[in-house]
Coordinates of C-alpha atoms and ligand atoms in Angstrom, one line a residue:
X1 CA 4.7 35.0 -7.3
X2 CA 6.1 33.6 -4.3
X3 CA 5.9 29.7 -4.1
X4 CA 6.0 27.4 -1.1
X5 CA 5.9 24.4 -3.4
X6 CA 9.3 22.8 -3.9
X7 CA 10.0 23.6 -7.3
X8 CA 10.5 19.8 -8.8
X9 CA 7.7 20.2 -11.5
X10 CA 8.2 22.5 -14.7
X11 CA 4.5 23.4 -14.4
X12 CA 2.3 24.8 -17.4
X13 CA 0.6 28.5 -15.8
X14 CA -3.2 26.7 -16.2
X15 CA -5.0 25.5 -13.4
X16 CA -8.5 23.7 -13.3
X17 CA -11.3 23.6 -11.2
X18 CA -13.4 20.8 -12.2
X19 CA -14.0 18.1 -14.7
X20 CA -16.6 16.5 -16.8
X21 CA -16.0 13.3 -19.2
X22 CA -13.1 14.3 -21.3
X23 CA -13.2 18.0 -20.5
X24 CA -11.4 20.0 -18.0
X25 CA -12.7 23.5 -17.1
X26 CA -10.5 26.4 -15.7
X27 CA -12.1 28.9 -12.9
X28 CA -12.8 31.4 -15.7
X29 CA -14.6 28.9 -17.4
X30 CA -12.4 28.1 -20.5
X31 CA -12.7 24.6 -21.8
X32 CA -9.8 22.2 -22.6
X33 CA -10.1 18.5 -24.3
X34 CA -8.1 16.4 -21.5
X35 CA -5.9 14.0 -23.8
X36 CA -3.7 13.7 -20.9
X37 CA -5.9 12.1 -18.3
X38 CA -3.5 13.1 -15.5
X39 CA -1.0 11.0 -17.5
X40 CA -2.9 8.1 -18.0
X41 CA -4.7 8.0 -14.4
X42 CA -8.2 9.5 -15.5
X43 CA -9.1 6.3 -17.5
X44 CA -12.9 6.7 -17.5
X45 CA -12.5 10.7 -17.4
X46 CA -13.4 13.3 -15.1
X47 CA -16.1 13.2 -12.4
X48 CA -17.6 9.8 -13.7
X49 CA -20.9 9.2 -11.6
X50 CA -20.0 5.6 -10.7
X51 CA -17.2 6.7 -9.4
X52 CA -18.3 9.9 -7.6
X53 CA -21.2 7.3 -6.3
X54 CA -18.6 4.7 -5.0
X55 CA -16.1 7.0 -3.2
X56 CA -19.3 9.3 -1.6
X57 CA -20.7 6.1 -0.1
X58 CA -17.4 4.6 1.3
X59 CA -16.6 8.4 2.7
X60 CA -19.8 8.3 5.0
X61 CA -19.1 4.9 6.1
X62 CA -15.4 4.4 6.5
X63 CA -12.4 6.2 5.5
X64 CA -9.4 4.2 6.7
X65 CA -8.4 0.9 9.0
X66 CA -5.2 -0.7 9.3
X67 CA -4.0 -3.7 7.4
X68 CA -3.9 -5.1 11.0
X69 CA -7.5 -5.9 10.2
X70 CA -9.3 -7.6 7.3
X71 CA -10.4 -5.5 4.2
X72 CA -13.1 -6.6 2.3
X73 CA -12.9 -4.5 -0.5
X74 CA -9.3 -5.7 -0.9
X75 CA -10.3 -9.4 -0.9
X76 CA -13.1 -8.4 -3.4
X77 CA -10.7 -6.1 -5.6
X78 CA -7.8 -8.8 -5.2
X79 CA -9.8 -11.6 -6.4
X80 CA -11.4 -9.6 -9.4
X81 CA -7.9 -8.6 -10.7
X82 CA -6.6 -12.3 -10.1
X83 CA -9.8 -13.7 -12.0
X84 CA -9.2 -11.4 -15.1
X85 CA -5.4 -11.9 -15.0
X86 CA -2.4 -14.5 -14.8
X87 CA -2.0 -13.7 -11.0
X88 CA -3.0 -15.5 -7.8
X89 CA -2.1 -12.7 -5.2
X90 CA -2.2 -9.1 -4.9
X91 CA -0.3 -6.5 -3.0
X92 CA -2.2 -3.0 -3.0
X93 CA 0.1 0.3 -3.1
X94 CA -0.9 3.9 -3.3
X95 CA 1.5 4.7 -6.4
X96 CA 3.0 3.1 -9.2
X97 CA 6.4 3.4 -7.6
X98 CA 5.4 1.6 -4.8
X99 CA 4.1 -1.4 -6.8
X100 CA 7.5 -1.6 -8.6
X101 CA 9.2 -1.3 -5.3
X102 CA 6.9 -4.2 -4.3
X103 CA 7.7 -6.3 -7.5
X104 CA 11.5 -5.6 -7.0
X105 CA 11.5 -7.1 -3.3
X106 CA 9.5 -9.8 -4.1
X107 CA 11.8 -10.8 -7.0
X108 CA 14.9 -10.6 -4.8
X109 CA 12.9 -12.5 -1.7
X110 CA 11.8 -15.3 -4.4
X111 CA 15.5 -16.3 -4.6
X112 CA 16.4 -15.3 -1.2
X113 CA 13.8 -17.7 0.2
X114 CA 14.9 -20.3 -1.9
X115 CA 18.4 -20.2 -0.8
X116 CA 20.0 -18.1 -3.7
X117 CA 20.2 -14.8 -2.4
X118 CA 23.2 -14.0 -4.8
X119 CA 20.0 -13.9 -7.5
X120 CA 19.3 -10.3 -6.7
X121 CA 19.8 -8.6 -10.0
X122 CA 17.2 -7.7 -12.4
X123 CA 17.9 -6.7 -16.1
X124 CA 16.3 -3.7 -17.2
X125 CA 15.8 -1.8 -20.6
X126 CA 17.6 1.4 -21.9
X127 CA 14.6 4.3 -21.8
X128 CA 12.6 2.8 -19.1
X129 CA 10.6 4.6 -16.6
X130 CA 9.7 3.1 -13.2
X131 CA 8.9 5.7 -10.9
X132 CA 10.9 8.3 -8.7
X133 CA 12.2 6.5 -5.5
X134 CA 15.9 5.7 -4.8
X135 CA 15.1 1.9 -6.0
X136 CA 12.8 2.8 -9.1
X137 CA 15.1 5.3 -10.6
X138 CA 18.0 2.7 -10.1
X139 CA 16.0 0.2 -11.7
X140 CA 15.3 2.6 -14.8
X141 CA 18.8 3.4 -14.9
X142 CA 18.3 7.0 -17.0
X143 CA 21.0 9.4 -15.8
X144 CA 18.8 12.2 -15.6
X145 CA 16.9 10.8 -12.9
X146 CA 19.7 9.4 -11.1
X147 CA 21.5 13.0 -11.1
X148 CA 22.8 14.3 -7.5
X149 CA 21.0 11.2 -5.7
X150 CA 24.4 9.0 -5.7
X151 CA 25.1 6.3 -4.4
X152 CA 22.7 4.3 -6.9
X153 CA 20.6 1.3 -5.6
X154 CA 23.0 -1.8 -6.8
X155 CA 21.2 -4.5 -8.2
X156 CA 20.2 -3.5 -11.9
X157 CA 21.9 -4.5 -15.4
X158 CA 20.6 -2.3 -18.4
X159 CA 20.4 -3.5 -22.0
X160 CA 18.8 -1.9 -25.2
X161 CA 15.1 -2.0 -25.4
X162 CA 14.0 -4.7 -27.7
X163 CA 17.5 -6.4 -28.2
X164 CA 16.9 -10.0 -27.2
X165 CA 20.8 -11.2 -27.7
X166 CA 21.9 -8.3 -25.4
X167 CA 19.1 -9.1 -22.6
X168 CA 20.3 -12.9 -22.9
X169 CA 24.0 -11.9 -22.8
X170 CA 23.1 -9.9 -19.5
X171 CA 22.1 -12.9 -17.8
X172 CA 24.5 -14.0 -15.1
X173 CA 24.8 -16.1 -12.0
X174 CA 23.2 -13.0 -10.0
X175 CA 20.3 -12.3 -12.0
X176 CA 17.1 -12.9 -10.6
X177 CA 14.9 -11.7 -14.0
X178 CA 13.8 -8.8 -16.5
X179 CA 11.9 -6.1 -15.6
X180 CA 10.1 -4.1 -18.4
X181 CA 7.1 -1.9 -19.8
X182 CA 5.3 -3.6 -22.4
X183 CA 5.2 -0.3 -23.9
X184 CA 7.4 2.3 -22.7
X185 CA 5.3 5.6 -21.7
X186 CA 7.5 8.2 -20.4
X187 CA 10.4 7.2 -22.7
X188 CA 8.9 8.0 -25.8
X189 CA 5.5 5.5 -26.5
X190 CA 7.7 2.6 -27.7
X191 CA 5.9 -0.7 -27.9
X192 CA 8.2 -3.5 -27.2
X193 CA 8.9 -5.2 -30.6
X194 CA 6.6 -7.9 -31.7
X195 CA 7.7 -11.3 -30.1
X196 CA 10.1 -9.2 -27.7
X197 CA 8.1 -10.2 -24.4
X198 CA 7.9 -13.8 -25.6
X199 CA 11.5 -14.1 -26.3
X200 CA 12.3 -12.6 -22.8
X201 CA 9.7 -15.4 -21.3
X202 CA 11.6 -18.1 -23.2
X203 CA 14.8 -16.8 -21.8
X204 CA 13.4 -16.4 -18.2
X205 CA 12.2 -20.0 -18.5
X206 CA 15.7 -21.5 -19.9
X207 CA 17.5 -19.8 -16.7
X208 CA 14.8 -20.2 -14.3
X209 CA 14.2 -16.5 -14.0
X210 CA 11.5 -14.2 -13.4
X211 CA 9.6 -11.9 -15.8
X212 CA 8.6 -8.9 -14.0
X213 CA 6.1 -6.4 -16.1
X214 CA 5.8 -2.6 -15.2
X215 CA 2.1 -2.0 -16.5
X216 CA 1.4 1.2 -14.5
X217 CA 1.0 3.0 -17.3
X218 CA 0.2 0.8 -20.2
X219 CA -2.3 -1.4 -18.3
X220 CA -5.9 -0.9 -17.3
X221 CA -7.4 -0.8 -20.7
X222 CA -5.0 1.6 -22.1
X223 CA -4.0 -0.7 -25.1
X224 CA -7.2 -1.9 -25.8
X225 CA -6.3 -5.0 -23.8
X226 CA -7.0 -5.1 -19.9
X227 CA -3.5 -5.5 -19.6
X228 CA -0.5 -4.6 -22.5
X229 CA 1.2 -7.7 -22.2
X230 CA -1.9 -9.9 -23.3
X231 CA -1.5 -8.9 -26.9
X232 CA 1.9 -10.9 -26.6
X233 CA 0.2 -13.9 -25.3
X234 CA 2.7 -14.2 -22.5
X235 CA 2.3 -14.6 -18.6
X236 CA 4.6 -12.7 -16.4
X237 CA 5.2 -13.8 -13.0
X238 CA 5.1 -10.4 -11.5
X239 CA 3.2 -7.3 -12.7
X240 CA 2.9 -3.6 -11.2
X241 CA -0.3 -1.7 -11.9
X242 CA -1.1 1.8 -10.8
X243 CA -2.6 5.0 -12.5
X244 CA -5.8 3.7 -14.3
X245 CA -6.6 1.2 -11.7
X246 CA -7.8 3.9 -9.3
X247 CA -9.2 6.4 -12.2
X248 CA -7.9 9.4 -10.3
X249 CA -8.0 8.0 -6.5
X250 CA -4.2 6.8 -5.4
X251 CA -4.0 3.3 -5.9
X252 CA -1.6 0.7 -7.1
X253 CA -1.2 -2.9 -7.4
X254 CA 1.8 -5.5 -7.3
X255 CA 0.1 -8.8 -8.8
X256 CA 1.8 -12.3 -8.7
X257 CA 1.7 -15.7 -9.4
X258 CA 1.7 -17.8 -6.3
X259 CA 5.0 -19.3 -7.0
X260 CA 6.8 -15.8 -7.4
X261 CA 5.3 -14.6 -4.1
X262 CA 6.4 -17.4 -2.4
X263 CA 9.0 -15.6 -0.3
X264 CA 6.5 -13.1 1.0
X265 CA 5.6 -14.2 4.3
X266 CA 3.7 -11.9 7.1
X267 CA 5.9 -9.4 7.9
X268 CA 7.9 -9.2 4.8
X269 CA 6.4 -5.9 3.1
X270 CA 3.4 -3.5 4.3
X271 CA 1.8 -0.1 3.6
X272 CA -0.3 1.9 6.3
X273 CA -2.6 3.3 3.3
X274 CA -2.3 0.5 0.4
X275 CA -5.4 -0.7 0.1
X276 CA -7.5 1.3 2.3
X277 CA -11.5 1.2 2.0
X278 CA -11.5 4.5 0.5
X279 CA -9.0 3.0 -2.5
X280 CA -10.9 -0.1 -2.7
X281 CA -14.3 1.3 -3.2
X282 CA -12.9 3.4 -6.4
X283 CA -10.8 0.4 -7.5
X284 CA -13.7 -1.8 -7.6
X285 CA -15.9 0.9 -9.2
X286 CA -13.5 1.2 -11.9
X287 CA -13.2 -2.4 -12.6
X288 CA -17.0 -2.4 -12.3
X289 CA -16.8 -0.4 -15.8
X290 CA -13.9 -1.6 -17.6
X291 CA -15.2 -5.5 -17.0
X292 CA -18.2 -4.1 -18.9
X293 CA -19.3 -6.1 -21.8
X294 CA -18.1 -4.3 -24.7
X295 CA -15.6 -1.7 -23.0
X296 CA -12.2 -2.9 -24.3
X297 CA -13.8 -3.5 -27.8
X298 CA -14.7 0.1 -27.5
X299 CA -11.2 1.2 -26.8
X300 CA -10.2 -0.4 -29.6
X301 CA -12.9 1.2 -31.7
X302 CA -11.7 4.7 -30.4
X303 CA -7.7 3.7 -31.0
X304 CA -8.4 2.8 -34.7
X305 CA -10.1 6.0 -35.2
X306 CA -8.1 8.2 -33.2
X307 CA -4.8 6.5 -35.3
X308 CA -6.4 7.0 -38.6
X309 CA -7.2 10.7 -38.1
X310 CA -3.8 11.1 -36.4
X311 CA -2.2 9.4 -39.9
X312 CA -4.3 11.8 -41.8
X313 CA -3.1 15.0 -39.7
X314 CA 0.5 14.0 -40.4
X315 CA 0.0 13.6 -43.8
X316 CA -0.9 17.2 -44.0
X317 CA 1.9 18.3 -41.5
X318 CA 4.8 15.9 -42.2
X319 CA 7.4 18.7 -41.2
X320 CA 5.9 18.8 -37.7
X321 CA 4.8 15.4 -37.5
X322 CA 7.6 12.5 -38.2
X323 CA 5.5 9.5 -37.0
X324 CA 2.5 8.2 -35.2
X325 CA 3.2 5.5 -32.7
X326 CA 1.9 3.6 -29.8
X327 CA -0.7 0.9 -29.1
X328 CA -4.4 1.4 -28.4
X329 CA -5.1 4.8 -26.4
X330 CA -1.2 5.1 -25.8
X331 CA -0.3 7.1 -28.6
X332 CA 2.7 9.0 -29.5
X333 CA 3.6 11.8 -31.9
X334 CA 7.3 11.9 -32.9
X335 CA 7.8 15.9 -33.9
X336 CA 10.0 17.5 -36.1
X337 CA 9.7 20.8 -34.2
X338 CA 10.3 20.8 -30.2
X339 CA 7.6 18.4 -28.7
X340 CA 7.3 21.2 -26.0
X341 CA 6.2 23.6 -29.0
X342 CA 3.4 21.6 -29.9
X343 CA 2.2 20.9 -26.5
X344 CA 2.3 24.6 -25.8
X345 CA 0.3 25.3 -29.5
X346 CA -2.2 22.8 -28.7
X347 CA -2.8 24.5 -25.3
X348 CA -4.0 27.8 -27.4
X349 CA -6.3 25.4 -29.1
X350 CA -7.9 23.9 -26.4
X351 CA -6.2 20.6 -26.0
X352 CA -4.5 19.1 -23.4
X353 CA -1.2 16.5 -24.3
X354 CA 2.2 15.5 -22.7
X355 CA 5.5 15.6 -23.8
X356 CA 7.4 12.3 -23.5
X357 CA 11.1 11.3 -24.1
X358 CA 12.4 11.4 -27.5
X359 CA 10.8 14.2 -28.8
X360 CA 7.6 12.8 -28.7
X361 CA 4.1 14.5 -27.8
X362 CA 1.5 11.8 -25.7
X363 CA -2.1 11.5 -26.4
X364 CA -3.6 9.6 -23.7
X365 CA -7.3 10.3 -23.6
X366 CA -9.8 9.2 -20.9
X367 CA -10.6 5.7 -22.3
X368 CA -14.2 7.0 -22.5
X369 CA -13.4 9.2 -25.2
X370 CA -16.1 9.9 -27.8
X371 CA -15.7 9.7 -31.6
X372 CA -16.7 13.3 -31.6
X373 CA -13.9 14.2 -29.1
X374 CA -11.6 12.2 -31.1
X375 CA -12.4 14.3 -34.5
X376 CA -12.3 17.4 -32.3
X377 CA -8.8 16.5 -31.1
X378 CA -7.3 15.7 -34.2
X379 CA -9.0 19.0 -35.7
X380 CA -6.8 20.8 -33.1
X381 CA -3.7 19.0 -33.6
X382 CA -4.0 19.9 -37.5
X383 CA -4.6 23.9 -36.7
X384 CA -1.5 23.7 -33.9
X385 CA 0.5 21.9 -36.3
X386 CA -0.2 24.4 -39.3
X387 CA 1.0 27.4 -37.1
X388 CA 4.2 25.5 -36.4
X389 CA 7.7 26.2 -38.5
X390 CA 9.2 23.1 -39.4
X391 CA 13.1 22.8 -38.5
X392 CA 15.1 23.5 -41.6
X393 CA 12.2 25.6 -43.2
X394 CA 12.2 29.3 -43.2
X395 CA 8.6 30.0 -44.3
X396 CA 5.7 29.4 -42.3
X397 CA 4.1 26.0 -43.0
X398 CA 0.4 27.2 -42.8
X399 CA -1.8 29.8 -42.1
Ligands
LIG1 C1 4.4 6.6 -13.8 C2 4.8 5.4 -13.7 C3 5.4 5.1 -12.7 C4 5.3 5.8 -11.6 O1 4.4 5.6 -11.2 P1 4.0 6.8 -9.8 O2 2.8 6.7 -9.4 O3 4.5 8.3 -10.3 O4 4.9 6.6 -8.5 C5 6.2 3.7 -12.7 N1 6.0 2.9 -13.9 C6 5.6 3.4 -15.0 C7 5.8 2.5 -16.3 C8 4.9 4.6 -14.9 O5 4.3 5.3 -16.2

């Protein structure tokens, strides 16, 4: 089939017409259980009535006005995000990469504003993913994303994820801070080791540096806390959010303490669409649900159940699944077969998942997933795993 789409995506031959809760439907009516959630985006599932109503109401009133005017929905969403986080100030974007870009610019500006423009380098971590813009591919430092796009933007140093000695050793005269995902998503669902964020915070405090978190994937309830770093009891200076924050509407945000944001005066940054009324209506509606009493407790209960079920599946298919890892409803199955084989086999059983680095299959169900849907997914994974031949084994492992 001739396509006029730039061939940058390796797509599956699947198209969906509508969604409802944790299910997606093809035009010919086939149902798939969605444990991808648009890669951690559809945090409240598909066609959530409260989100649909919020978007519809706003669409009938006002779609867009420029940021040269006050936008009341921004004031409200920013105030609510700040009331529920470390932050004092918020900049709204349309995507995760833009939220990370804002964080990088803010960190550089912080030191420039204080007369230390030489402090412009961020220490980042191997296996990271921060987006696909020129700055964010340089920040992550992964060769597969940098290939062919030289020259790479300067200003980033890379050390092994979880290695505090290497992180401290990388601090120099030009260092502005650290940038890290509390749980690496694309890199293979790798939570930072216990105590690592705290150790980075301590190193940052000792040297007067900034701690920048990329919670674009792991934030907004995904790990069972509103923000993943809350588990570690650390306070960042700057944090990038996106994905789940808009529940499917393109929205991102860069949150910061007043001090970290002190360089960002009028005219220093901007976005045409960032924080427009449609996005703000949906963002506020997402928060309505996530801040409801019991929402995060329910996420934690669902996560515990899913993890138990996956452990049982692994027990029965150790030749296919090597490890279950992750946090909350950001879980990964480290595979002994190519992860793409398992993803494809799961399509055959009506379950949508997504690959990640380190040969992992990521499970990212909507945060509203039910116990029944968790059981259904686990059964499908067990059934799919039974059809796969583990590496090094000659016979079929199951059926
Ligand atoms: C997805 C992601 C990004 C990039 O978000 P986009 O909306 O695709 O620009 C940045 N950081 C992390 C951790 C992500 O998972």
